CSV table of C-alpha atoms in Angstrom, one decimal:
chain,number,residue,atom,x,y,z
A,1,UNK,CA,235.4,73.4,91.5
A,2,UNK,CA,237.9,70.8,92.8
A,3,UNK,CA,237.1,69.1,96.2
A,4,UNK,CA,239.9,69.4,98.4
A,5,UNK,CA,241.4,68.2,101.7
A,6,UNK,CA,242.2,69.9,105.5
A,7,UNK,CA,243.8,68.1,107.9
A,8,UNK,CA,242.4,68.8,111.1
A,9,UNK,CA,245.7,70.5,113.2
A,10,UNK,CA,243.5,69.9,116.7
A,11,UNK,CA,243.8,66.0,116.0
A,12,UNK,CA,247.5,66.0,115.3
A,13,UNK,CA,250.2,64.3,118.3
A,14,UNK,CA,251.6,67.8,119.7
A,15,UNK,CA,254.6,65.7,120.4
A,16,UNK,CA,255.3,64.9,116.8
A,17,UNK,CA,253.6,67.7,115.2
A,18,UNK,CA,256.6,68.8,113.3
A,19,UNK,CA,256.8,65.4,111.4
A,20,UNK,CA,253.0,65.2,110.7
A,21,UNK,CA,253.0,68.8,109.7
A,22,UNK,CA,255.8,68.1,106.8
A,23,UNK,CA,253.8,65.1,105.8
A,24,UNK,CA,250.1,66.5,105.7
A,25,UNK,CA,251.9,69.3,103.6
A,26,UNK,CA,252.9,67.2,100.7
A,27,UNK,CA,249.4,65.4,101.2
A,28,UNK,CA,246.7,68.3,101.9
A,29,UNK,CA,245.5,70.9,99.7
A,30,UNK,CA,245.2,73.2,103.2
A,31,UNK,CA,245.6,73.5,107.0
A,32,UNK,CA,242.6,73.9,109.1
A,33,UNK,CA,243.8,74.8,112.9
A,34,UNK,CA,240.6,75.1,115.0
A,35,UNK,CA,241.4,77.2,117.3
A,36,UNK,CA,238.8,77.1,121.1
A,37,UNK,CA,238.6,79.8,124.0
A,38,UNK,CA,236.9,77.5,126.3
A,39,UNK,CA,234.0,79.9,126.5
A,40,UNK,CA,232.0,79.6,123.0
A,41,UNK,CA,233.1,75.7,123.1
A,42,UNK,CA,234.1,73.6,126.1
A,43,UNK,CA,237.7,73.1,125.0
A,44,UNK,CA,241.0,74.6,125.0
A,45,UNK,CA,243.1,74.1,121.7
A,46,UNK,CA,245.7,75.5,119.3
A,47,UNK,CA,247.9,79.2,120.7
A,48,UNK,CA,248.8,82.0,118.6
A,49,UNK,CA,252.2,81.0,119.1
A,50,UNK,CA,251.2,77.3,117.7
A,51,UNK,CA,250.1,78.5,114.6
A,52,UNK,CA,252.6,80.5,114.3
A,53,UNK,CA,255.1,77.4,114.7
A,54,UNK,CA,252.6,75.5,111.8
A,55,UNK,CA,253.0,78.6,109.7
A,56,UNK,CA,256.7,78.1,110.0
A,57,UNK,CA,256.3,74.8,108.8
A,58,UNK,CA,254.2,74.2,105.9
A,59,UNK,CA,253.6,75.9,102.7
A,60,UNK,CA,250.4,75.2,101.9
A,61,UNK,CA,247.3,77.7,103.3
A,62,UNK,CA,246.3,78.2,106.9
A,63,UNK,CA,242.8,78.4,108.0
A,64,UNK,CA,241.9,79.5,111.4
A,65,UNK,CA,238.9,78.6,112.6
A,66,UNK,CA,238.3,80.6,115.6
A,67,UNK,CA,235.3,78.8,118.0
A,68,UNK,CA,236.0,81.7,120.2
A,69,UNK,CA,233.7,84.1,122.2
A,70,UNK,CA,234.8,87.9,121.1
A,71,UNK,CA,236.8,86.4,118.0
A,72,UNK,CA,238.0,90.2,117.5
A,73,UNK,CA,240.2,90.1,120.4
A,74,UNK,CA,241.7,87.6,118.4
A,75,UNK,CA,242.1,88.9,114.7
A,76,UNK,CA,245.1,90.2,114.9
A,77,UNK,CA,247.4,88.3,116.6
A,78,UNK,CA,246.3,85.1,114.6
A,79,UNK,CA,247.0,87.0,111.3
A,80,UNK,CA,250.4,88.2,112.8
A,81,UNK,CA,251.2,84.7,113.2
A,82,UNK,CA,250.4,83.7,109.7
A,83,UNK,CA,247.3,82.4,108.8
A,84,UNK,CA,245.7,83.0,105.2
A,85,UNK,CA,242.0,82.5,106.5
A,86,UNK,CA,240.4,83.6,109.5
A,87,UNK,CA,237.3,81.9,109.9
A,88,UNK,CA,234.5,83.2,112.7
A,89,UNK,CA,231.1,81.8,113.7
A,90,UNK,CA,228.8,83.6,112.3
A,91,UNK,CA,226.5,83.5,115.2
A,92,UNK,CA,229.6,85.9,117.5
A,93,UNK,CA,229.6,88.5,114.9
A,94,UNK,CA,226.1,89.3,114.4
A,95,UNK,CA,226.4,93.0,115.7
A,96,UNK,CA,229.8,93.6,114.0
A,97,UNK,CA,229.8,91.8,111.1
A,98,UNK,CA,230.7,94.2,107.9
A,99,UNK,CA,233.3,95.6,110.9
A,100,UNK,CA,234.9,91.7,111.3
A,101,UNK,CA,235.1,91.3,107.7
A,102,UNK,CA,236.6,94.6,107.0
A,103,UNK,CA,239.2,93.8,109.5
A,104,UNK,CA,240.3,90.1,108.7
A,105,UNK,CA,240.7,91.9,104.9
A,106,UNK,CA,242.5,95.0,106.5
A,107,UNK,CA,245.0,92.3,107.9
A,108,UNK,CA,245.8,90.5,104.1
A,109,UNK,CA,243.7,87.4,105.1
A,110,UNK,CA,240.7,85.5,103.6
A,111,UNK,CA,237.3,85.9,104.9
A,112,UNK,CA,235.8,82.6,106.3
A,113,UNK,CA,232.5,82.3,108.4
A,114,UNK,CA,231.3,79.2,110.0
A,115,UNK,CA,227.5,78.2,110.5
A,116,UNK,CA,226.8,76.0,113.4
A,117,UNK,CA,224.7,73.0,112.7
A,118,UNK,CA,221.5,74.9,113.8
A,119,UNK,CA,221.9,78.0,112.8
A,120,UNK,CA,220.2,78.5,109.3
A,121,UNK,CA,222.2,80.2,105.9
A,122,UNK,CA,219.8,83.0,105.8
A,123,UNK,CA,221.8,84.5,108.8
A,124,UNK,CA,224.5,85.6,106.5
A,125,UNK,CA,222.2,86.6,103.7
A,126,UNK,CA,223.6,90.3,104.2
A,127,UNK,CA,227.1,89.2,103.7
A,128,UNK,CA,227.2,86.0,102.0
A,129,UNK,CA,228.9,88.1,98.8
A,130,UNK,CA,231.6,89.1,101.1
A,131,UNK,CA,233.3,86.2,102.3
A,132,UNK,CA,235.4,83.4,100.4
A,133,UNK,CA,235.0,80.2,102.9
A,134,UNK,CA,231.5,79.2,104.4
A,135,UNK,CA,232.2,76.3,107.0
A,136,UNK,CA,229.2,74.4,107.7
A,137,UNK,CA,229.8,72.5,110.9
A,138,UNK,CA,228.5,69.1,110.3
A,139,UNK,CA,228.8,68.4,114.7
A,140,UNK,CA,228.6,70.4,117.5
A,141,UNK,CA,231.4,72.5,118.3
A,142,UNK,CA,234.2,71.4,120.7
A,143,UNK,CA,235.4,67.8,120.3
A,144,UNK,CA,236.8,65.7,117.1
A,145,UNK,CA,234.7,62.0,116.6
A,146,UNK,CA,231.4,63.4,117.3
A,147,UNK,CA,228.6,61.8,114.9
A,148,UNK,CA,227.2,63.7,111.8
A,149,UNK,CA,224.3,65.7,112.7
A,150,UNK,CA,222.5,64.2,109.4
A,151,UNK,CA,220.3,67.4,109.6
A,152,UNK,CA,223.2,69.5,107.9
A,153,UNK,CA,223.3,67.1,104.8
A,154,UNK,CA,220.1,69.3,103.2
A,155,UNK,CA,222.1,72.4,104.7
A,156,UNK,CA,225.0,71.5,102.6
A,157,UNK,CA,222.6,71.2,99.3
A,158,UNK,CA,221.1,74.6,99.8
A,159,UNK,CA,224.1,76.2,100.3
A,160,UNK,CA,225.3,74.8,97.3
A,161,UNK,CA,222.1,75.8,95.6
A,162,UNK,CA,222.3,79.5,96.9
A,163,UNK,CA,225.9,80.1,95.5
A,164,UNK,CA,225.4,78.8,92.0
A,165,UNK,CA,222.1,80.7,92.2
A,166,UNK,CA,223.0,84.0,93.5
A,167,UNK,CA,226.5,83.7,91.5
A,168,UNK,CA,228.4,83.6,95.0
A,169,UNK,CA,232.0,83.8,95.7
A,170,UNK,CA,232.8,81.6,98.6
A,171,UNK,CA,233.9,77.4,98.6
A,172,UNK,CA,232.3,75.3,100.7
A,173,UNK,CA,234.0,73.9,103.3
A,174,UNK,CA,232.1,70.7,105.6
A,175,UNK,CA,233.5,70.4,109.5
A,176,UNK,CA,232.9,67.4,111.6
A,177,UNK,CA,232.9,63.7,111.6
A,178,UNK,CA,235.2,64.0,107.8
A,179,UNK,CA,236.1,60.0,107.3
A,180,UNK,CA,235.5,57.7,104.5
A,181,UNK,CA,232.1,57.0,105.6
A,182,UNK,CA,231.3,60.5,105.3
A,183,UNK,CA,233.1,61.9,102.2
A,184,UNK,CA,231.0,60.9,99.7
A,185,UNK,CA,227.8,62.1,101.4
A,186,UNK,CA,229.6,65.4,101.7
A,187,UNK,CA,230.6,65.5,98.0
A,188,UNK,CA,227.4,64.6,96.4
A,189,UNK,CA,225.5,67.3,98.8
């Protein structure tokens, strides 16, 4: 499998979004608009009405990672506003989490769940056949230019390991501290 790029749309000038978006279209292979409540991360980012507007805009995919409390108050309205991939933590679903994924498929869009950097892969073992996108947060959630949490590196591997293994359906995708220092080490895991 190819390894492809996400800008990050929570690191993007909001007063020249529209310029950067046209540009990171032609550039990226995806959109990833990490969306925060405030509550589950301390930080506010990225409206439905936002990604909407982004939607508008590009032509390439959408993923909305929502960092987000009770992400199902928030299914919906983010599908509505166009994204292809809804993306929830893993960790706010685990009494619903056959229910989420049902949903974000009932409403036409990918399945992506995140992992936190301590929070191990056998908490998805039940579902892990489900989804399309595993995000394994490589920082802490709520800011951009934290460090690596080098711990995640051997998370990376054995997530690797467990889809060609199992026979899995879902990409890998790595969030946090993504530069040119980092890439490689990403890659290789």
């Amino acid at each position: 499998m190819p390894f492809l790029l996400s800008d990050s749309l929570m690191c993007a000038d909001p007063l020249c979004l529209g310029d950067q978006l046209r540009l990171l279209d032609e550039a990226m292979d995806a959109h990833h608009a990490d969306v925060m409540d405030g509550h589950y991360c301390p930080n506010l980012t990225l409206s439905p009405d936002t990604i909407a507007a982004v939607c508008r805009t590009v032509h390439k995919p959408v993923d909305v990672h929502l960092m987000v409390t009770d992400p199902s108050c928030w299914l919906e309205r983010f599908a509505k506003a166009g994204a292809s991939i809804l993306t929830v933590h893993a960790e706010t679903i685990s009494t619903s989490a056959f229910r989420t994924i049902r949903e974000i498929r009932r409403l036409g869009c990918q399945v992506g769940i995140a992992l936190n950097p301590a929070t191990p892969l056998s908490f998805i073992q039940h579902y892990a056949d489900e989804i399309d996108l595993l995000t394994l947060m490589t920082v802490d959630v709520g800011y951009a230019g934290q460090p690596l949490i080098p711990q995640v590196i051997d998370k990376i591997r054995q997530a690797s390991m467990w889809k060609k293994d199992a026979h899995l359906p879902f990409r890998i995708q790595v969030d946090g501290c993504c530069n040119k220092k980092t890439y490689a080490l990403y890659h290789d895991a």
